[in-house]
mmCIF file of C-alpha atoms and ligand atoms in Angstrom:
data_model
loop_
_atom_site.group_PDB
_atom_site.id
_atom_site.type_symbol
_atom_site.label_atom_id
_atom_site.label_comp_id
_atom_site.label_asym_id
_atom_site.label_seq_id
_atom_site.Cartn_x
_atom_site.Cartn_y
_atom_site.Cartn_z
ATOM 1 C CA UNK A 1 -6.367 -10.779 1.203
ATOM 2 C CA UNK A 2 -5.875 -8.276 4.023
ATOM 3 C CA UNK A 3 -5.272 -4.722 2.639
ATOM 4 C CA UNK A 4 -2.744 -2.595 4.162
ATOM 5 C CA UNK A 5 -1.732 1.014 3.623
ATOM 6 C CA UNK A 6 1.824 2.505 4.447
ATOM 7 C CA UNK A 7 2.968 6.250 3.580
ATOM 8 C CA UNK A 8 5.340 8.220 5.034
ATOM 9 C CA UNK A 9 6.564 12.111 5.209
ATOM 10 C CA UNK A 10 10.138 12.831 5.567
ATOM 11 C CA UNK A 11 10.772 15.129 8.914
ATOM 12 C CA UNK A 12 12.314 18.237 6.614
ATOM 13 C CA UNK A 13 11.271 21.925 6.746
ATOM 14 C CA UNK A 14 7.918 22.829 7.137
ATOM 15 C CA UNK A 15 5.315 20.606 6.630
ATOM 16 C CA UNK A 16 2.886 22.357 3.807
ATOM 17 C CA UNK A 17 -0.307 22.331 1.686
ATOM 18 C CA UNK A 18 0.966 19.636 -0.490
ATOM 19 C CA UNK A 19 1.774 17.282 2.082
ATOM 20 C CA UNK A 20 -1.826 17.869 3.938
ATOM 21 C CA UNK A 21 -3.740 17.398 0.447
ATOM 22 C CA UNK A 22 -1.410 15.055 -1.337
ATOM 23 C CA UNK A 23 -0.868 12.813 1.209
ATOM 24 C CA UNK A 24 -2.434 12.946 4.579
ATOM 25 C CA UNK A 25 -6.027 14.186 3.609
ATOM 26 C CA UNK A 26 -6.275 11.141 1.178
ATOM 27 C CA UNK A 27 -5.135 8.723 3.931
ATOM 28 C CA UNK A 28 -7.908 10.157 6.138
ATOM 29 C CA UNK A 29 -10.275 9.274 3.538
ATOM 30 C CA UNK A 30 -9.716 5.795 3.023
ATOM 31 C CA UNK A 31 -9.071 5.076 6.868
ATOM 32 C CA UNK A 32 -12.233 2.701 6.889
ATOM 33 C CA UNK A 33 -11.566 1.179 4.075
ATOM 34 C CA UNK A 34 -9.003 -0.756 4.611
ATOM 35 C CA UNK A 35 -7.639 -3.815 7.401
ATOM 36 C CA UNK A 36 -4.382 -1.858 9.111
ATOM 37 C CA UNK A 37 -3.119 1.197 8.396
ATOM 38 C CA UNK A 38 0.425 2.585 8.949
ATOM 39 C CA UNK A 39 1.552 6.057 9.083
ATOM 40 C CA UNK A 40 5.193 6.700 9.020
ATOM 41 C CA UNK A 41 7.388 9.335 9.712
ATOM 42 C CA UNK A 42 10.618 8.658 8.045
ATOM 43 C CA UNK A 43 13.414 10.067 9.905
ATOM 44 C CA UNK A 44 16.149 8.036 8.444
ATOM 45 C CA UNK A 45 15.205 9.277 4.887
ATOM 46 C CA UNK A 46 15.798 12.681 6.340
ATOM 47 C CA UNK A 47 19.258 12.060 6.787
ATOM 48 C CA UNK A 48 19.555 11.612 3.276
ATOM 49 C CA UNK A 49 20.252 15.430 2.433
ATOM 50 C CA UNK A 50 22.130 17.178 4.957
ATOM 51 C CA UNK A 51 20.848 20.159 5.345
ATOM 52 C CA UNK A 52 17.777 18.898 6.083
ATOM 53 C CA UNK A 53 18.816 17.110 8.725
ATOM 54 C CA UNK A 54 18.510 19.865 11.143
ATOM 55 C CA UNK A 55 15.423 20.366 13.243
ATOM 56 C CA UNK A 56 14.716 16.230 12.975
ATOM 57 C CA UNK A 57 13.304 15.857 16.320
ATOM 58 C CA UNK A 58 11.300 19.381 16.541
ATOM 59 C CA UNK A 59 10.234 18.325 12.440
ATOM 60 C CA UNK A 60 9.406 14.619 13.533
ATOM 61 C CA UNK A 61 7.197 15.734 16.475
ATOM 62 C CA UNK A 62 5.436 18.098 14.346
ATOM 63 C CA UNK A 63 4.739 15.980 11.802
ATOM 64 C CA UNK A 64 3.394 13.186 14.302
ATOM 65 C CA UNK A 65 0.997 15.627 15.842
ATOM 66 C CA UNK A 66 0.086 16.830 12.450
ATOM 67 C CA UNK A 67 -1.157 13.230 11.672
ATOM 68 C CA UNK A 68 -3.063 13.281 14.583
ATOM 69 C CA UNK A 69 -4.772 16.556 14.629
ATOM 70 C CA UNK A 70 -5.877 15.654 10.998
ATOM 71 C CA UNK A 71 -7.826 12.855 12.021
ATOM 72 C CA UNK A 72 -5.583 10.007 12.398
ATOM 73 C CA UNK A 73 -6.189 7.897 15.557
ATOM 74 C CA UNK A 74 -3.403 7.070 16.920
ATOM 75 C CA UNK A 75 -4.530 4.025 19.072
ATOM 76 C CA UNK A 76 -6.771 2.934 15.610
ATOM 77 C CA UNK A 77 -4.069 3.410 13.341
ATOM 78 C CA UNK A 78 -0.093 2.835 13.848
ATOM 79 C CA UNK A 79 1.343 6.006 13.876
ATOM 80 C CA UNK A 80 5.400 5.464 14.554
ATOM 81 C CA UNK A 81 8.722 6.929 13.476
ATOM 82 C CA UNK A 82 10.977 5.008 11.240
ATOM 83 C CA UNK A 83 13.925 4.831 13.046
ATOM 84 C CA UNK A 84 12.238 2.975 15.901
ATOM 85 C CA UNK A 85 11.716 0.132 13.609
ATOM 86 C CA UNK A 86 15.084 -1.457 13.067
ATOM 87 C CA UNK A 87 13.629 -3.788 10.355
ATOM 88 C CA UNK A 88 13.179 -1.069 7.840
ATOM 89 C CA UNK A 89 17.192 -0.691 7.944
ATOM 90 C CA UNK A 90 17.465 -4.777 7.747
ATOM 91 C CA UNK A 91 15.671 -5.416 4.691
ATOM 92 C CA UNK A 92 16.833 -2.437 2.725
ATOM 93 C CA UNK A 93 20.013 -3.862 3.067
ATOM 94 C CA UNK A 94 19.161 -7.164 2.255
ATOM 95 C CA UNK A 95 17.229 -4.958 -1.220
ATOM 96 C CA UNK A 96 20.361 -3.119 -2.160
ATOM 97 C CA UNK A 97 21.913 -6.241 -2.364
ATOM 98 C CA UNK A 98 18.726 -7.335 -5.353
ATOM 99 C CA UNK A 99 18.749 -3.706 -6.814
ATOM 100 C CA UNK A 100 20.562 -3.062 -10.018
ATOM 101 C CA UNK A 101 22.251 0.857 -9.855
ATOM 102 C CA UNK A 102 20.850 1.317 -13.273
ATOM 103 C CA UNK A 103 17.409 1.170 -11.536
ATOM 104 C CA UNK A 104 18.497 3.800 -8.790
ATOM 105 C CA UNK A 105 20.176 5.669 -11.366
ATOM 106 C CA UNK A 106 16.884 5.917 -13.525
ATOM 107 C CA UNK A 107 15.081 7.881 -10.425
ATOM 108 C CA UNK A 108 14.051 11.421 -10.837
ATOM 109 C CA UNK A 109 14.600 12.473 -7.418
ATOM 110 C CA UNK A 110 17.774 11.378 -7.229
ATOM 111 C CA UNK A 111 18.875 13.326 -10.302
ATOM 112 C CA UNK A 112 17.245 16.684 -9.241
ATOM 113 C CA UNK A 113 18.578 16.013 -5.588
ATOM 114 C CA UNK A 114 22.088 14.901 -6.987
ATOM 115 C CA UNK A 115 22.729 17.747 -9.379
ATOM 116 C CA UNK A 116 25.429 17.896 -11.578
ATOM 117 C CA UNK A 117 28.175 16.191 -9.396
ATOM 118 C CA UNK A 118 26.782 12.761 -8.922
ATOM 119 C CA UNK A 119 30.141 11.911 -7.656
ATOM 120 C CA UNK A 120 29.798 13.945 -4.860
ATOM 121 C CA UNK A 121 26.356 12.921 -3.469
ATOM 122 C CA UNK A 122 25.882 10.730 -1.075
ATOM 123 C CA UNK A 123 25.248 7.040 -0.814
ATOM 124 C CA UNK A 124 22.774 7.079 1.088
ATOM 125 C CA UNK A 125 20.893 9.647 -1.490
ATOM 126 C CA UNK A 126 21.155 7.095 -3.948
ATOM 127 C CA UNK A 127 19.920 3.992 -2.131
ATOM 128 C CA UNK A 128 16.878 6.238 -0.581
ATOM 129 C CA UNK A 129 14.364 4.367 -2.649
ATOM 130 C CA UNK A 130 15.719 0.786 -1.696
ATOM 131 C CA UNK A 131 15.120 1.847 1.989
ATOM 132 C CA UNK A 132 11.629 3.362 0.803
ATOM 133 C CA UNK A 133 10.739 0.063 -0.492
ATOM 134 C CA UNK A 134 11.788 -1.577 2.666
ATOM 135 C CA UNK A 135 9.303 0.817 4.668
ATOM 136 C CA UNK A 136 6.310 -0.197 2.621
ATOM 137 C CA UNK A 137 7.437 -4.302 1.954
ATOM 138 C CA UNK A 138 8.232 -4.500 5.584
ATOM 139 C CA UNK A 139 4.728 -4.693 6.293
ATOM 140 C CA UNK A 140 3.421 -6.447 3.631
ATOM 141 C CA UNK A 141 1.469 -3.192 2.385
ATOM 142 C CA UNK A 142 -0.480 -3.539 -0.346
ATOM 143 C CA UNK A 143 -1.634 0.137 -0.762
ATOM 144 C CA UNK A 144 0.462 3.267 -0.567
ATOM 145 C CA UNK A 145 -1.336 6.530 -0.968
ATOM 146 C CA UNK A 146 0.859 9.222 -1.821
ATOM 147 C CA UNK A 147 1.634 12.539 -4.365
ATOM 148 C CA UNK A 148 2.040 11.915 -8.069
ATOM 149 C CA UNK A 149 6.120 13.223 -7.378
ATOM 150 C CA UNK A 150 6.428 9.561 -5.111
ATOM 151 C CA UNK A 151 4.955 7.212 -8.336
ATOM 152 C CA UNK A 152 7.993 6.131 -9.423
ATOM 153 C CA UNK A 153 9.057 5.495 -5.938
ATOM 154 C CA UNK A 154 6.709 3.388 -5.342
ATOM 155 C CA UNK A 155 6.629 1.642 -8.615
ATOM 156 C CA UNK A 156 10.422 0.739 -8.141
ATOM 157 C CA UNK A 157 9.048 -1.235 -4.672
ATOM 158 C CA UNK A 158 6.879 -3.451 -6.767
ATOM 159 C CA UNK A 159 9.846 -3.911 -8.945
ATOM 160 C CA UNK A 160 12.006 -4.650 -5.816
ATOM 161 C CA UNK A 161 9.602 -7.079 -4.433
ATOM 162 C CA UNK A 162 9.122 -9.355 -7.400
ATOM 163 C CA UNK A 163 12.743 -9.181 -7.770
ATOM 164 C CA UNK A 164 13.602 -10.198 -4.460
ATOM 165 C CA UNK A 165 10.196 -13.010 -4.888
ATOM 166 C CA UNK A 166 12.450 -14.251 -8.160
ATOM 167 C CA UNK A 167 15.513 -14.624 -6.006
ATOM 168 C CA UNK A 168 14.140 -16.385 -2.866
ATOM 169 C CA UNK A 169 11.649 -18.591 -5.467
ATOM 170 C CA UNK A 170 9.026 -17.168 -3.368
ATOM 171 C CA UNK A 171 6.509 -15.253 -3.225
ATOM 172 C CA UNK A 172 7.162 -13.253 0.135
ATOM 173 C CA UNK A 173 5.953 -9.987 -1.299
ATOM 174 C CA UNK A 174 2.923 -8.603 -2.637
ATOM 175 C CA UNK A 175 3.257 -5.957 -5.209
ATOM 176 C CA UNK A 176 2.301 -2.572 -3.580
ATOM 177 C CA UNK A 177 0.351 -0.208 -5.910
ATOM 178 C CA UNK A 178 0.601 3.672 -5.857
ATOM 179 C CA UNK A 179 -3.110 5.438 -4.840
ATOM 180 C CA UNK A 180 -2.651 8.615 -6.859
ATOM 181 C CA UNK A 181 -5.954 11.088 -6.118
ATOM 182 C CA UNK A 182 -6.182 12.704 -9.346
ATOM 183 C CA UNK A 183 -7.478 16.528 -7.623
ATOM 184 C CA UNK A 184 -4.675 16.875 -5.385
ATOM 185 C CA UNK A 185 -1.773 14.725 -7.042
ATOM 186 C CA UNK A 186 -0.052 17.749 -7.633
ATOM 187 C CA UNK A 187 -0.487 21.249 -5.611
ATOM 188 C CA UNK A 188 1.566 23.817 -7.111
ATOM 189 C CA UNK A 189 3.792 26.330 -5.709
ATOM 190 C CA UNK A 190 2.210 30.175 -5.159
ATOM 191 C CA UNK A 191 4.779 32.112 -6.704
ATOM 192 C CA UNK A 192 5.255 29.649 -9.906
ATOM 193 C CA UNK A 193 2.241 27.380 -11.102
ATOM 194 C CA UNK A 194 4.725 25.382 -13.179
ATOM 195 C CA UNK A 195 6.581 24.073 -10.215
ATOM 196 C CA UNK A 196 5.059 21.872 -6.897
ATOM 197 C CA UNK A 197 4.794 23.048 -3.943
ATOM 198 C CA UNK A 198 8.000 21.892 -1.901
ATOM 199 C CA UNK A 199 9.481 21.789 1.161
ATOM 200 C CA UNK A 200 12.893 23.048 -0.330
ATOM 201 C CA UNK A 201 11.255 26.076 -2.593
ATOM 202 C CA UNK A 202 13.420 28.738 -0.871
ATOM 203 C CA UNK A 203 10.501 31.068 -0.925
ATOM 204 C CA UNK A 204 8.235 30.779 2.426
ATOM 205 C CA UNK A 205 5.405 32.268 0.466
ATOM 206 C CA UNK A 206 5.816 29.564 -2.108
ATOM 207 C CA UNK A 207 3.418 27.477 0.059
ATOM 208 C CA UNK A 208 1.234 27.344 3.565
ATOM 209 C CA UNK A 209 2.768 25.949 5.976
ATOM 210 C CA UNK A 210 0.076 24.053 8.110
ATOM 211 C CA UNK A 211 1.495 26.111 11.233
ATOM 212 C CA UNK A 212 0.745 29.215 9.822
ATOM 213 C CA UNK A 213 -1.406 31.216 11.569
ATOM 214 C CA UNK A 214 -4.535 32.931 10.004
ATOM 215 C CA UNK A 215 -3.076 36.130 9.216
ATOM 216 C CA UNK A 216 0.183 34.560 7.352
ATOM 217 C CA UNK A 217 -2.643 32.567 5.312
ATOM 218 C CA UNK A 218 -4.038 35.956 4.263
ATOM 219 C CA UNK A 219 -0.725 37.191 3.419
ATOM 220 C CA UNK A 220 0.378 34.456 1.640
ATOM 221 C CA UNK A 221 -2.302 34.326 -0.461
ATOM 222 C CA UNK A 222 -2.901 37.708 -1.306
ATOM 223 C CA UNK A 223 0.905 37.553 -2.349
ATOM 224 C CA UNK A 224 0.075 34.607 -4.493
ATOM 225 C CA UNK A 225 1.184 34.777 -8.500
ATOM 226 C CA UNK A 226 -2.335 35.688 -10.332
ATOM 227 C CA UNK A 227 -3.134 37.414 -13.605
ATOM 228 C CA UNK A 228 -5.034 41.011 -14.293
ATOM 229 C CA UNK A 229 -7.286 38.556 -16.521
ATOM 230 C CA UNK A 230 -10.610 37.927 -15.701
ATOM 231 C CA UNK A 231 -11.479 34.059 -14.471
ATOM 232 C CA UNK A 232 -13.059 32.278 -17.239
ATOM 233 C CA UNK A 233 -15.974 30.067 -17.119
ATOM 234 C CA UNK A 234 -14.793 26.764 -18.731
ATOM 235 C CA UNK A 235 -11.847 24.752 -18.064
ATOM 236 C CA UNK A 236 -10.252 24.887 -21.322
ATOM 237 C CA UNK A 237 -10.279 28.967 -21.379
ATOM 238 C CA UNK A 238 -7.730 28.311 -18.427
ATOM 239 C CA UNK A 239 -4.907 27.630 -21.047
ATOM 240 C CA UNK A 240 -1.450 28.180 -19.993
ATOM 241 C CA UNK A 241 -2.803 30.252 -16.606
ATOM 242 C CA UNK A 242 -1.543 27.961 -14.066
ATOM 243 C CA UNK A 243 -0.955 29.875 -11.326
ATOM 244 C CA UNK A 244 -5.242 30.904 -11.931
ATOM 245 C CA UNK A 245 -5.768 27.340 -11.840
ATOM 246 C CA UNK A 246 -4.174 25.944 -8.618
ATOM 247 C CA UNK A 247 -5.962 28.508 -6.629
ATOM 248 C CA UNK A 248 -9.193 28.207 -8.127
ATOM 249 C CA UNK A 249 -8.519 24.403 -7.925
ATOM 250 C CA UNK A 250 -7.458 24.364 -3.991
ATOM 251 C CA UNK A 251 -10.825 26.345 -3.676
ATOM 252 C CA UNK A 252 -12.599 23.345 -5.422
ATOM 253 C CA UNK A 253 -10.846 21.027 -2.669
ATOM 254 C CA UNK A 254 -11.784 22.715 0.412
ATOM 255 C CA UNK A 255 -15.319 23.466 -0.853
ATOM 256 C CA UNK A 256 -15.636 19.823 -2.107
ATOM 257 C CA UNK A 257 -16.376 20.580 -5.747
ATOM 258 C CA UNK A 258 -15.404 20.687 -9.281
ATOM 259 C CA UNK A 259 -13.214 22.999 -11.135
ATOM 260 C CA UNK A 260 -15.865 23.543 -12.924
ATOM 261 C CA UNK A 261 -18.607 24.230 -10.194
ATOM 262 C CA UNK A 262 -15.542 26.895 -9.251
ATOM 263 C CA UNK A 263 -15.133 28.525 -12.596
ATOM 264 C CA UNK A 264 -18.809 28.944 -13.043
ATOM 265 C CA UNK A 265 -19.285 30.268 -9.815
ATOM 266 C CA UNK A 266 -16.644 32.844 -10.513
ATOM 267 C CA UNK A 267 -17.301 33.454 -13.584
ATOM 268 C CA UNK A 268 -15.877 37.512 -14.569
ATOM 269 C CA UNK A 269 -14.737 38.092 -11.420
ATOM 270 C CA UNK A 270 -11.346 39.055 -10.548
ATOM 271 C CA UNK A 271 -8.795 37.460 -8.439
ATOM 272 C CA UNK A 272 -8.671 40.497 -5.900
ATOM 273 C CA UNK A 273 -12.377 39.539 -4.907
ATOM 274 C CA UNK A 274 -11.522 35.462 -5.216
ATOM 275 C CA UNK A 275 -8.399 35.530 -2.961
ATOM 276 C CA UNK A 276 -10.649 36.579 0.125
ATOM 277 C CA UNK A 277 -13.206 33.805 -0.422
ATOM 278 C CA UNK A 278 -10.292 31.375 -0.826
ATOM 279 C CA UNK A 279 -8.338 32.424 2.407
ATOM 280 C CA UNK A 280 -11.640 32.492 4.152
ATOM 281 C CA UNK A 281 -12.143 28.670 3.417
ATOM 282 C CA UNK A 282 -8.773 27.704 3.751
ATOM 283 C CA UNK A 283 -8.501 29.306 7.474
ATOM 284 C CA UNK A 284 -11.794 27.525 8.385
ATOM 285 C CA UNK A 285 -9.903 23.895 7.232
ATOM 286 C CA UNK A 286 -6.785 24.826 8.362
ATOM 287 C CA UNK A 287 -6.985 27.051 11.739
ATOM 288 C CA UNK A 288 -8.587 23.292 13.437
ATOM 289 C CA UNK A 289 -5.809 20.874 12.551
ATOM 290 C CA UNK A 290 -2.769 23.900 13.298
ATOM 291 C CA UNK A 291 -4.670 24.713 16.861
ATOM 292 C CA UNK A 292 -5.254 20.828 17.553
ATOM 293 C CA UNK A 293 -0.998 20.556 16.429
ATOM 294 C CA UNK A 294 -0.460 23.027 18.660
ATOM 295 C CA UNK A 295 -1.842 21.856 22.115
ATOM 296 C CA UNK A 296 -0.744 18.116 21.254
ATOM 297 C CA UNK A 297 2.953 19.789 20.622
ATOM 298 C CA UNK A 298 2.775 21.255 23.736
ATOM 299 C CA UNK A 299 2.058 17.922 25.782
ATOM 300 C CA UNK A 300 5.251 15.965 24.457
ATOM 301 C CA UNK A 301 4.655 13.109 26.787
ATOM 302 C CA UNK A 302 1.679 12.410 25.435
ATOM 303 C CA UNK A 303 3.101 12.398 21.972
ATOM 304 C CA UNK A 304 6.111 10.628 22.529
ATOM 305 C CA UNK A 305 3.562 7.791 23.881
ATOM 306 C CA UNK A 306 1.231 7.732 21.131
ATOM 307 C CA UNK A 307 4.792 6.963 18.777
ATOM 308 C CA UNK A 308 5.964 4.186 21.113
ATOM 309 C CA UNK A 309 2.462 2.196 21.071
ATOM 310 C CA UNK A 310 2.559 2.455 17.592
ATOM 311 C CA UNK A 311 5.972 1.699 17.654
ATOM 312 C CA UNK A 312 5.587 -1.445 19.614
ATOM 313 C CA UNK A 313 2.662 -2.235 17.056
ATOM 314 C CA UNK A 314 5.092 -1.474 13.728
ATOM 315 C CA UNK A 315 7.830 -4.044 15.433
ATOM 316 C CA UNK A 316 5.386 -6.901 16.032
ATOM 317 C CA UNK A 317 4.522 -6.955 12.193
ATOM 318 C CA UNK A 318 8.187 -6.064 11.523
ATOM 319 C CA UNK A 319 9.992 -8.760 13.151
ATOM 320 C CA UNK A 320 7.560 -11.855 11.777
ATOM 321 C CA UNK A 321 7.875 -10.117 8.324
ATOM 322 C CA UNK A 322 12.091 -10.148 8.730
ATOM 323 C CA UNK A 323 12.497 -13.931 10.240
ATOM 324 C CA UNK A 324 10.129 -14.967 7.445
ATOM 325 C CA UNK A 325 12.835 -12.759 5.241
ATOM 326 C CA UNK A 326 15.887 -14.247 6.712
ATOM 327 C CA UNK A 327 14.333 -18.067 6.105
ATOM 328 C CA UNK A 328 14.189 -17.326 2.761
ATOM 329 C CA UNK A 329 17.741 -16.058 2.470
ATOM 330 C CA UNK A 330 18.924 -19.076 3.793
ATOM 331 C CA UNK A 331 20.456 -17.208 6.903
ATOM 332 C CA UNK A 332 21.180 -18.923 10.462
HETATM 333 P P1 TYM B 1 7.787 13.824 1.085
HETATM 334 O O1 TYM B 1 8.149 13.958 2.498
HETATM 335 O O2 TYM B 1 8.517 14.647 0.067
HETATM 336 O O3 TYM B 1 6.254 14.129 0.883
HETATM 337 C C1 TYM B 1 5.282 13.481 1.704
HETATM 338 C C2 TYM B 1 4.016 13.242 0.913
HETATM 339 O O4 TYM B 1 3.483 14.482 0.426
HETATM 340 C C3 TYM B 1 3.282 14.404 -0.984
HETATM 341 N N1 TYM B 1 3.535 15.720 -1.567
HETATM 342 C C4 TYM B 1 2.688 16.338 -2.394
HETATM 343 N N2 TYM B 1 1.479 15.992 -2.869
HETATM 344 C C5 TYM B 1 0.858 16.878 -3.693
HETATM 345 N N3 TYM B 1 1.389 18.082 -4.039
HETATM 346 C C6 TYM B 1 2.605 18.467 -3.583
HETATM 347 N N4 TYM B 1 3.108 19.648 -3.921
HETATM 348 C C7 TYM B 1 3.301 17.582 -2.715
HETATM 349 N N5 TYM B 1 4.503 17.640 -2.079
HETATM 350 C C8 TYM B 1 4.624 16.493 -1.383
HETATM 351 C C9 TYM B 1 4.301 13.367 -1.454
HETATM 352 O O5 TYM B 1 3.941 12.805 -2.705
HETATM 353 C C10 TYM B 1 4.243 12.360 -0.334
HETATM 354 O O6 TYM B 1 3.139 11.479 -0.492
HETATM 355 N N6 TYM B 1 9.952 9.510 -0.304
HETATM 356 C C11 TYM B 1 8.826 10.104 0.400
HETATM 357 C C12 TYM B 1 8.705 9.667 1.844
HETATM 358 C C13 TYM B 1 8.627 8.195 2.041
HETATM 359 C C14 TYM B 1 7.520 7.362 1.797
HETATM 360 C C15 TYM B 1 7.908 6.050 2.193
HETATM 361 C C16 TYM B 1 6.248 7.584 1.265
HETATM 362 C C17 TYM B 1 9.619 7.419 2.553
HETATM 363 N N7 TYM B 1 9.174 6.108 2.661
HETATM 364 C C18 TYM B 1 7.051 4.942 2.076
HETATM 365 C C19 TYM B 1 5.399 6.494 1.142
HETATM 366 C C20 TYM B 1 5.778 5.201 1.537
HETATM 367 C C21 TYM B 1 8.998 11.607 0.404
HETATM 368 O O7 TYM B 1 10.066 12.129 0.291
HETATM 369 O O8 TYM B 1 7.825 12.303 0.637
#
């Protein structure tokens, strides 16, 4: 069977820590690993809150270049923007027409998104994940690596796919599975280790933006949440000291080791001599990919190009994946 990946980032805010580790850093590691890889940047879920909506193109261009300048090859790998595949739309049509509203209902994003007034939010809120599922079933994908908050998106595509195999008596889709890394699942926010790291988080020093330039790294993390407490040398001592452990655990990712190789390494030290050797090895990941974003945001041309080849690559699959669709729904 030919394995495929598809993820996506939505075009909103500032793209941050979290989305680097959770998402595009794990792509990048299973690049040769798998037959085709697509990389998405999903405009049309943007649209989905309003306020985010501002900024799309500046956001969608940034987000395309930060792909790129994090080691995706863009004429090795399909790097495209969502709204310049018209299938996505198609089938997540022809999916809210299969998908219960209990099952949209059930989703935790759309709850926290929706608020109180449910009444009030929009429709297009609520169908999000039948349109997600059409971005990763459009292709056939049967991989989609992404942040433990997208699980239950993605697990509502594999229910969305063998419902819609059930109603054509076919079995047009395979059933996509999540690919969850367990270290950087979930990177926390700065100021509150209970909380991820989002987008939305009001606070700009709630996360690292990857545009941020060396000395707003400093700051950011020398305004991070800590403790006066010393840092312990076994896991378990950690207890309920989360903001402790998401920094000591984003030093464990960019050194490539353990919490444990971390702890012990640290062991009775304080966080005012940590922070330093934590911004140090976060500005020698981070200053490459931001400089690399920076001179391929500066030659939009280029850019734009890179999105319509893989564009024109995203369609091909697209369209054979949608007649095969529209067979099976008996349609003209
Ligand atoms: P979005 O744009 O919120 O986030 C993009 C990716 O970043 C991951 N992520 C995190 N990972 C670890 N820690 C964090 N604090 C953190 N914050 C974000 C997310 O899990 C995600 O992998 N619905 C999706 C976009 C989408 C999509 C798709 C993804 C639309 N269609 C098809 C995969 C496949 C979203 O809003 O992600």
């Amino acid at each position: 069977m030919t394995t495929r990946i598809l993820s996506g980032i939505r075009p909103t805010g500032h793209i941050h820590l979290g989305n680097y580790l959770g998402a595009i850093r794990s792509w990048v590691s299973m690049l040769d690993q798998v037959d085709e890889r697509l990389f998405c940047i999903v405009d049309q879920h943007a649209l989905t809150t309003q306020e985010d909506a501002k900024d799309l193109r500046k956001n969608t261009l940034t987000i395309a270049a930060a792909y790129i300048a994090s080691g995706i090859d863009p004429v090795k790998n399909h790097i495209f923007v969502q709204s310049h595949v018209p299938g996505h739309t198609e089938l997540a049509w022809y999916f809210n027409c299969i998908t219960p509203m209990g099952w949209l209902s059930r989703m935790t994003q759309f709850k926290d998104k929706a608020g109180k007034n449910k009444d009030q939010a929009m429709t297009g809120l609520f169908v999000y994940p039948a349109l997600m599922a059409a971005d990763i079933l459009i292709y056939k994908a049967t991989h989609v690596p992404v942040g433990e908050d997208q699980k239950q998106h993605v697990e509502l595509a594999r229910d969305i796919a063998q419902a819609f195999n059930n109603y054509v008596g076919k079995d047009i889709f395979p059933l996509p599975e999540p690919i969850i890394k367990k270290e950087t699942a979930r990177i926390m926010s700065l100021r509150d280790g209970s909380k991820k790291m989002s987008k939305s988080d009001p606070s700009d020093y709630s996360r690292i933006h990857l545009l941020d330039d060396n000395e707003t790294i400093e700051l950011k993390i020398r305004k991070a949440k800590t403790d006066a407490e010393p840092i312990p040398g076994a896991i378990d001592l950690l207890g309920e000291r989360l903001e402790a452990k998401n920094l000591l655990s984003l030093y464990a990712v960019f050194t490539k080791t353990s919490l444990l190789h971390v702890l012990t390494e640290f062991e009775g030290k304080m966080f005012s001599e940590f922070k330093p050797k934590l911004t140090s090895v976060m500005i020698d990941h981070l200053s490459p990919v931001r400089n690399t974003m920076l001179e391929l945001l500066a030659d939009e041309a280029t850019l734009l190009q890179y999105l319509k080849r893989g564009a024109d690559a995203a369609n091909t699959l697209a369209d054979a994946h949608i007649k095969e669709v529209r067979q099976a729904l008996n349609m003209v």
